[in-house]
Coordinates of C-alpha atoms in Angstrom, one line a residue:
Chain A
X1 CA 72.8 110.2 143.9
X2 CA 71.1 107.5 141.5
X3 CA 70.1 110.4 139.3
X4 CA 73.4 112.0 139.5
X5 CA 74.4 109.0 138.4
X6 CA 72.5 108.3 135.3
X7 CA 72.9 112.2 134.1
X8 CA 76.9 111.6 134.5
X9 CA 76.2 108.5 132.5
X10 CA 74.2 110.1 129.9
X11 CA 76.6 112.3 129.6
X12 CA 79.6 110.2 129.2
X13 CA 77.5 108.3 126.0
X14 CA 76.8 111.4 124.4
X15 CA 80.3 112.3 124.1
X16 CA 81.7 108.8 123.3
X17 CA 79.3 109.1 120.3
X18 CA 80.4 109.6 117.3
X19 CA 79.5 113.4 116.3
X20 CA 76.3 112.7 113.8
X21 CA 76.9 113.1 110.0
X22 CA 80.9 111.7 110.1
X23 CA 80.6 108.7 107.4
X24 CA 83.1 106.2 108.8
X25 CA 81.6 103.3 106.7
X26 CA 83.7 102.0 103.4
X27 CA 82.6 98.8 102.9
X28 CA 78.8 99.1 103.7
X29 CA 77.2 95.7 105.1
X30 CA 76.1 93.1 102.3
X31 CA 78.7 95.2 100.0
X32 CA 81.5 93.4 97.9
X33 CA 83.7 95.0 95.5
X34 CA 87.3 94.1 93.8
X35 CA 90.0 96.6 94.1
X36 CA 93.6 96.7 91.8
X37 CA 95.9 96.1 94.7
X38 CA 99.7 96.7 95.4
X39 CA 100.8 94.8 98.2
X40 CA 104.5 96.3 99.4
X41 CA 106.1 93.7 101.3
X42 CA 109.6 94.4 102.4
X43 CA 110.8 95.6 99.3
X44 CA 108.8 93.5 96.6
X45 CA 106.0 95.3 95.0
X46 CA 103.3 92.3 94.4
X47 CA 100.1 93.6 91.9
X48 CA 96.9 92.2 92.1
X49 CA 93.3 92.4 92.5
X50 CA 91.7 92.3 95.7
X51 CA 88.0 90.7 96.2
X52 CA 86.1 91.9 99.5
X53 CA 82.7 91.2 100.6
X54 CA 81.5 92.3 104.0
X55 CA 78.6 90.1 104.7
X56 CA 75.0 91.2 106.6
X57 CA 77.0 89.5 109.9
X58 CA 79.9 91.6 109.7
X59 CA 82.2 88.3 108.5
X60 CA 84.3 90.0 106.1
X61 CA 85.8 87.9 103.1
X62 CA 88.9 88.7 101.2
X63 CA 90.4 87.6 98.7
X64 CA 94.3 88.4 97.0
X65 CA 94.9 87.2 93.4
X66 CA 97.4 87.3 90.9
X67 CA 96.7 89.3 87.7
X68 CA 96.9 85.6 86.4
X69 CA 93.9 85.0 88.6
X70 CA 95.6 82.4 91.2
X71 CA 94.8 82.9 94.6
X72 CA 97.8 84.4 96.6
X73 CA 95.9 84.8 99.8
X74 CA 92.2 84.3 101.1
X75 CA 91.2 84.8 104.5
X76 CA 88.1 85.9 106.5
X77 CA 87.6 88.2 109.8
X78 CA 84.8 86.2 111.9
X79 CA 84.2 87.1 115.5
X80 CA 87.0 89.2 116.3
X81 CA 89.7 86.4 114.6
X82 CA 91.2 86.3 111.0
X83 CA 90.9 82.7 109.9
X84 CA 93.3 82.1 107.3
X85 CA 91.8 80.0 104.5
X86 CA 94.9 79.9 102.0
X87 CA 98.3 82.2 101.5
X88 CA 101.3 81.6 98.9
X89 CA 104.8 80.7 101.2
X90 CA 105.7 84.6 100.4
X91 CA 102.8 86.0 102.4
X92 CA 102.2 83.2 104.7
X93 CA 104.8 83.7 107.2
X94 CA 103.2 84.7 110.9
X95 CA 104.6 88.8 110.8
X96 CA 103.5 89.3 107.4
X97 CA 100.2 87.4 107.5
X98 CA 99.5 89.3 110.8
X99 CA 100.1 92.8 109.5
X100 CA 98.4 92.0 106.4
X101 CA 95.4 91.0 108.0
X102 CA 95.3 94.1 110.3
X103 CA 96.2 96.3 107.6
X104 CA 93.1 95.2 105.8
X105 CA 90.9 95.9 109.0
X106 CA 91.8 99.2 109.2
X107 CA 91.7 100.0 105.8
X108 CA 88.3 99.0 105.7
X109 CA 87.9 100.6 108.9
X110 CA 86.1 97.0 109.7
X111 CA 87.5 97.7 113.6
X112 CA 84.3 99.5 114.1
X113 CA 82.5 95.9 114.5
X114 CA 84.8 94.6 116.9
X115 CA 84.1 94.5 120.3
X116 CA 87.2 95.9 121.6
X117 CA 86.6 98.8 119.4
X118 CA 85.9 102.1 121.4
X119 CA 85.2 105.3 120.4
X120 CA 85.8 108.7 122.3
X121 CA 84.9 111.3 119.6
X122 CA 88.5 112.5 118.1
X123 CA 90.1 109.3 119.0
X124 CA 88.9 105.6 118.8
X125 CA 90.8 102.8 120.8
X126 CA 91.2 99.8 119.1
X127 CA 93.6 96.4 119.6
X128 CA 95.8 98.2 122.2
X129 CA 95.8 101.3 119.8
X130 CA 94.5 104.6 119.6
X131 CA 93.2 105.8 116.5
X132 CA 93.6 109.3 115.4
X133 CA 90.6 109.9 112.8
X134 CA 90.5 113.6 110.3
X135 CA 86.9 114.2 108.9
X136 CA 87.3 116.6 105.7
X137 CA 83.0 117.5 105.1
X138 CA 82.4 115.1 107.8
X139 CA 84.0 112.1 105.4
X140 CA 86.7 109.9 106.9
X141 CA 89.9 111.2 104.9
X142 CA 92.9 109.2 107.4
X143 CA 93.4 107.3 110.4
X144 CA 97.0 108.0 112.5
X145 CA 97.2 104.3 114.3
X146 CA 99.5 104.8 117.2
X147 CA 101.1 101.6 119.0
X148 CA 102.6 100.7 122.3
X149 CA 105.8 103.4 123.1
X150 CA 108.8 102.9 120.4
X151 CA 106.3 100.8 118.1
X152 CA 106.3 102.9 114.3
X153 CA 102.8 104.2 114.0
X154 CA 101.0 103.8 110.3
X155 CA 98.5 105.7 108.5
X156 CA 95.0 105.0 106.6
X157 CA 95.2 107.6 103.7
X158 CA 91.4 107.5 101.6
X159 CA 91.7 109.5 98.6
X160 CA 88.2 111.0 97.8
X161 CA 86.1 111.2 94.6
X162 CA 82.8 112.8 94.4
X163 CA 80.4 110.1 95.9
X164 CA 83.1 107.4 96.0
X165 CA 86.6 106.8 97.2
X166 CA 89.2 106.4 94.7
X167 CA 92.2 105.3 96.5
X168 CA 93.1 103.9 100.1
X169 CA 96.7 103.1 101.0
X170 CA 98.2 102.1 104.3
X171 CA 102.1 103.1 105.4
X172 CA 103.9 101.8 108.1
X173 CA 106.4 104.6 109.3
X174 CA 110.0 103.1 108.9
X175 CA 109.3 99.8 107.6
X176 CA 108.7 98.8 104.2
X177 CA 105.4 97.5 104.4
X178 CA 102.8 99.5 102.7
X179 CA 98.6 98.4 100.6
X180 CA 97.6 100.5 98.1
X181 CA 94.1 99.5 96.6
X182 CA 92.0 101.5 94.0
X183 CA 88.4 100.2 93.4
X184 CA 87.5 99.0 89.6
X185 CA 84.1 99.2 90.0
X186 CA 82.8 102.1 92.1
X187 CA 79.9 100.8 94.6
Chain B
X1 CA 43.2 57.7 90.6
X2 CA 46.1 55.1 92.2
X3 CA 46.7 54.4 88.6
X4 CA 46.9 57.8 87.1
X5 CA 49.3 58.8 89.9
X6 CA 51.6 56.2 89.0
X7 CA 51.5 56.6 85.2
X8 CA 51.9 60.7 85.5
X9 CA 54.5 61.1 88.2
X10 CA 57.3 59.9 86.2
X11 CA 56.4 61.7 83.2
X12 CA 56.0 64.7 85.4
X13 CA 59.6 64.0 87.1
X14 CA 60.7 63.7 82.9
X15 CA 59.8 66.6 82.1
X16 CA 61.5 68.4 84.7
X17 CA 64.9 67.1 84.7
X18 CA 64.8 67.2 81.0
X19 CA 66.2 70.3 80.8
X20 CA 69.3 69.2 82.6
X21 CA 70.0 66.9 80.5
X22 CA 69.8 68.7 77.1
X23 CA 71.9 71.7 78.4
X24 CA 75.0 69.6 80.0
X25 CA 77.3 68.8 77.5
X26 CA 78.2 65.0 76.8
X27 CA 81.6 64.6 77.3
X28 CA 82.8 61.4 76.5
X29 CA 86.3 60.1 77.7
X30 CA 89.0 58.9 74.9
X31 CA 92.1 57.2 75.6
X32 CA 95.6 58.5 74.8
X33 CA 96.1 56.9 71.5
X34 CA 92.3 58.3 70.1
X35 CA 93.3 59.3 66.6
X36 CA 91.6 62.4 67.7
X37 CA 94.0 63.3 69.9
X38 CA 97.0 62.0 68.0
X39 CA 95.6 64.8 65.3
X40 CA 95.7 67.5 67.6
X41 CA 98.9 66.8 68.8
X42 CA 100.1 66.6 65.6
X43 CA 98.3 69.7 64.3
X44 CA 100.3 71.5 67.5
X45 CA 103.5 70.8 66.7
X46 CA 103.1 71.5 63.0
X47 CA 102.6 75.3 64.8
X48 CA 104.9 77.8 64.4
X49 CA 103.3 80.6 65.8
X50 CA 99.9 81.5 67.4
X51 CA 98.1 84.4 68.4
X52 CA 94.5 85.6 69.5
X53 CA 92.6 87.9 71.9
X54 CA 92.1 86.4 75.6
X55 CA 89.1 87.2 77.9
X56 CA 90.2 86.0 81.5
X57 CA 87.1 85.8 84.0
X58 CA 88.1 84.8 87.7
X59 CA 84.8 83.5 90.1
X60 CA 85.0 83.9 93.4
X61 CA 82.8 81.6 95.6
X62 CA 81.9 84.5 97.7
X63 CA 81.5 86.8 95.4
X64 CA 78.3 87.7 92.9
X65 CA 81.2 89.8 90.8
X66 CA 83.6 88.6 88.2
X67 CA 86.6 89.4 87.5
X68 CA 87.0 89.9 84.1
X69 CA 90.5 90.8 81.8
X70 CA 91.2 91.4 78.4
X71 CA 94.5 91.2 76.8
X72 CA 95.9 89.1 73.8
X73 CA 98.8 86.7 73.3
X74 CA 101.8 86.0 70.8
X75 CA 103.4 82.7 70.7
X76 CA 106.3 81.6 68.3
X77 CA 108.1 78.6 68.9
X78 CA 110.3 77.4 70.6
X79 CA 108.8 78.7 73.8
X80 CA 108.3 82.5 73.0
X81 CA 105.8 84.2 74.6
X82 CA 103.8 87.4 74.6
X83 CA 101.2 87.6 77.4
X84 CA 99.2 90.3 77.4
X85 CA 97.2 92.3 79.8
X86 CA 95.9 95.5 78.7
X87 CA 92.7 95.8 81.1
X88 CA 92.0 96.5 84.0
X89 CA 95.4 96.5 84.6
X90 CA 98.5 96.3 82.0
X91 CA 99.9 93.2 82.9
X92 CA 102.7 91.8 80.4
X93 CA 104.6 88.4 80.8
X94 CA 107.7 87.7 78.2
X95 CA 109.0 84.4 78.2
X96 CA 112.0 84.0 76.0
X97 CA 113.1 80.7 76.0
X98 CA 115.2 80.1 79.2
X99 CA 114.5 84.3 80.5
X100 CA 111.3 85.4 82.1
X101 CA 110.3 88.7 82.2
X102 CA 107.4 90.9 83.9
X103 CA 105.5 94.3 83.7
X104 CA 103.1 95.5 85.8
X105 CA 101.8 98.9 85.0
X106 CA 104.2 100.3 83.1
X107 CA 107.0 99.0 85.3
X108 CA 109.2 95.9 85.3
X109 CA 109.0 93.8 88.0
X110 CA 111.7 91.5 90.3
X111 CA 109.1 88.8 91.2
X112 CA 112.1 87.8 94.3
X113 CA 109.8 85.2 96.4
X114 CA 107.2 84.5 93.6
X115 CA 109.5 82.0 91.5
X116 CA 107.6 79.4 92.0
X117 CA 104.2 80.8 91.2
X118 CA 105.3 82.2 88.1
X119 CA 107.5 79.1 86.7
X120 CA 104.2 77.0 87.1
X121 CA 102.2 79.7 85.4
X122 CA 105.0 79.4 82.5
X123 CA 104.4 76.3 82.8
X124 CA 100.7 75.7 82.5
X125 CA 100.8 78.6 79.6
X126 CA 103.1 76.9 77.4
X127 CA 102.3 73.5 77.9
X128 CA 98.1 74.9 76.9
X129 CA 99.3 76.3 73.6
X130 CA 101.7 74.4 72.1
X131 CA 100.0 71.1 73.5
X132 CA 103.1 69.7 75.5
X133 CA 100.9 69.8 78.8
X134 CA 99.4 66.8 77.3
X135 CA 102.2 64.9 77.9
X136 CA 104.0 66.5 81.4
X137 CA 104.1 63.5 83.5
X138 CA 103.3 65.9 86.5
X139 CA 99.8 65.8 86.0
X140 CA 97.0 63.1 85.8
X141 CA 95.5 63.5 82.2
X142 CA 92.2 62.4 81.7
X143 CA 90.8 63.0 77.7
X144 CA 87.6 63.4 76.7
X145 CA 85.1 64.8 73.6
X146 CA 82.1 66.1 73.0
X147 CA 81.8 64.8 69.6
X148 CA 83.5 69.0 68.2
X149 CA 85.9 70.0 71.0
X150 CA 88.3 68.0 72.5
X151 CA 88.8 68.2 76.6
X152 CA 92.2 68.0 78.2
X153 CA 91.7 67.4 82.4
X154 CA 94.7 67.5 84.3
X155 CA 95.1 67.5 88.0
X156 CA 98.4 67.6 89.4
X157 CA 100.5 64.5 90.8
X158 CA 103.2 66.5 93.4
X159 CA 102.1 67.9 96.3
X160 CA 103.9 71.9 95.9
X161 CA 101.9 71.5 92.6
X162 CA 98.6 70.9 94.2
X163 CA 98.9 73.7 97.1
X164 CA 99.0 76.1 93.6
X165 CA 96.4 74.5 91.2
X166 CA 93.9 72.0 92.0
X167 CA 92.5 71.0 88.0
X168 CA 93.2 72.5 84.8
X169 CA 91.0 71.9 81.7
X170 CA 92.3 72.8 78.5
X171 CA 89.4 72.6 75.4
X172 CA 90.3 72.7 71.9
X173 CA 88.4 73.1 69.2
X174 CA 88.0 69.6 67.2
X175 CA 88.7 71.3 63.4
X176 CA 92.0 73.8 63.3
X177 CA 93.2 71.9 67.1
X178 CA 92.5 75.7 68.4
X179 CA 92.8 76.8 71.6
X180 CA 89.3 77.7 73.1
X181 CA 89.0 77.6 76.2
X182 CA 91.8 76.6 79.6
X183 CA 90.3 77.0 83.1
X184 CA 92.2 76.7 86.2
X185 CA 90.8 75.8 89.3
X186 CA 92.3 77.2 92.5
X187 CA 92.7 74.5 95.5
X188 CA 90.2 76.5 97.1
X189 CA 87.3 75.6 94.5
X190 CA 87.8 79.3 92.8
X191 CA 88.1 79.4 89.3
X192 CA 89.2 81.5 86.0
X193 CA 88.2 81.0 83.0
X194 CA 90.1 82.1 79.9
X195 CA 88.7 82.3 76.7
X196 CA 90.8 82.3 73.3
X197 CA 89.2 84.1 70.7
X198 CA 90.2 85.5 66.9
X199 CA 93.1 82.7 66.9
X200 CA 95.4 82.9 64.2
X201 CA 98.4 80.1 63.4
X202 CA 101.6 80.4 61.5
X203 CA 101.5 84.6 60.7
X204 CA 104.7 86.4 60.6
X205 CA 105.3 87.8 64.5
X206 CA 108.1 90.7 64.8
X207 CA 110.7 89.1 67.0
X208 CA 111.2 92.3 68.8
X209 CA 107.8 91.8 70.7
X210 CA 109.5 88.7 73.0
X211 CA 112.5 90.8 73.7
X212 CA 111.3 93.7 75.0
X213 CA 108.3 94.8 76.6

């Protein structure tokens, strides 16, 4: 029985496991890099740059400035929380800060170092929500993020270069709310 | 050996913190009425126009990058201005007297909800080039010189003012009162840096560059 046990077991990792070769990493550890950003937020387009580091503890740091260089929002992800360090009145209000700072999780596909973060192969659970994940060459090309019933899903587009990504966006279906964020230098 | 100890040590502690000392600049503080800065403020208004290339670096605490923008800018008074972005991104402000406009890559811009942000950045612009941050009862203005540029500190007196912009320091350049140097610091200790170059007074600008994008 015990061994039946630990084969069933064995088993059940290996196919939780992500299938070897799929590159799910953007942002490797100790990595920082500035992206040109377009935050959509209910029907104002704001442009800026977007700083990011993710640090050797998997802390990661953002940063959301005005192409005047004034902060407009800095926060950082630290043990499964966002702590919210400083956001203009337009982006500090608790639905938009809250989407924001999940949108920029799964962007960076930065769930992957939460706790609550499981993975089943073709479909990660995450926050309440199951992830649909498409490898194209065994690259992460987009992520379907499915909700609770009636809830509008979104989806993690990453447009592909040769050795580096050149664009990732996130869309919320039916609700004007949308990131797009191209990287200026290419790590 | 007692004896050598105590005569070398400080010599040795000299010569290490020497350094520091030659390569911090000695900035002296001035009051209001310093002839030096009655000059410059003359100087200013006597300008009719300005322009010049900018270089705008923004440090982040966490990061080893910088963010670095080019552009150049067109002033002509009264409060016309041409601010402009042209990498990494094309960023153009237009303040025409009383209007305010805004183009972000290739498209103009409702800045709905961002008011605020962008009448203080009006603000701070203006009042750096033609000098009339000097005297914006807003901010405490400390003055100060390091014997060929002339140091304008200003941190803000209301509190919606301080949630925006903790200091700004605007430097000028003793001879010509030009523009070198304004850096903001953000209230989170971040700062960006922009640097004037090429500055040019009193040349002929075509009007049509503050009226349209």
């Amino acid at each position: 029985m015990r061994l039946f046990l630990l084969i069933f077991s064995l088993l059940a990792t290996s196919v939780q496991a992500q299938a070897p070769g799929q590159e799910v990493e953007i942002l490797a550890r100790g990595k920082e890099a500035i992206y040109k950003a377009e935050f959509n937020v209910t029907g104002t387009a704001i442009n800026g740059f977007l700083a990011v580091k993710h640090r050797r503890n998997d802390v990661l740091h953002v940063s959301f400035t005005s192409p005047m260089g004034n902060n407009l929002l800095e926060m950082e992800w630290k043990k499964g929380r966002w702590k919210k360090i400083y956001a203009t009145k337009k982006l500090s209000g608790k639905l938009i800060f809250n989407m924001m700072a999940e949108d920029i999780l799964l962007l960076f596909a930065h769930y992957q170092y939460d706790q609550s973060f499981e993975d089943f192969g073709n479909e990660w659970k995450w926050n309440k929500k199951t992830l649909l994940p498409v490898f194209v060459d065994g690259k992460l090309t987009s992520v379907k993020i499915i909700g609770r019933r009636h809830h509008p899903s979104k989806t993690v587009k990453y447009k592909r270069g040769e050795d580096h990504i050149d664009e990732l966006s996130i869309d919320h279906q039916g609700f004007p709310f949308s990131i797009t964020l191209e990287p200026l230098k290419k790590k | 050996m007692r004896r050598a100890r105590t005569f070398f040590l400080p010599i040795a502690i000299g010569i290490l913190i020497f350094p520091f000392f030659l390569s911090a600049q000695d900035w002296k503080t001035i009051e209001a009425s310093d002839p030096m800065l009655t000059g410059l403020k003359s100087t200013l208004a006597g300008m009719n126009s300005i322009k010049g290339d900018i270089k705008q670096e923004k440090s982040f605490e966490f990061l080893t990058d910088k963010l670095v923008s080019t552009g150049v800018f067109l002033y002509q008074k009264e409060s016309k201005l041409r601010w402009e972005f042209k990498d990494p991104i094309d960023y153009v402000i237009l303040i025409n007297e009383n209007t305010m406009r805004l183009r972000e890559e290739g498209v103009e811009k409702k800045y709905k909800g961002m008011n605020q942000i962008l009448r203080q950045v009006k603000e701070i612009i203006l009042g750096c080039i033609d000098g009339s941050i000097m005297s914006n009862s807003n901010y405490k203005t400390v003055f100060s010189t390091d014997g060929t540029n002339i140091r304008i500190q200003l941190q803000p007196k209301e509190k919606n003012l301080k949630e925006f912009i903790k200091q700004i320091d605007v430097e000028f350049a003793k001879s010509g009162s030009i523009l070198k140097k304004v850096t903001l610091t953000d209230p989170s200790g971040d700062m960006t840096d922009i640097h004037f170059s090429n500055v040019q007074s009193n040349q002929k600008i075509d009007a049509a560059l503050f009226a349209d994008f």
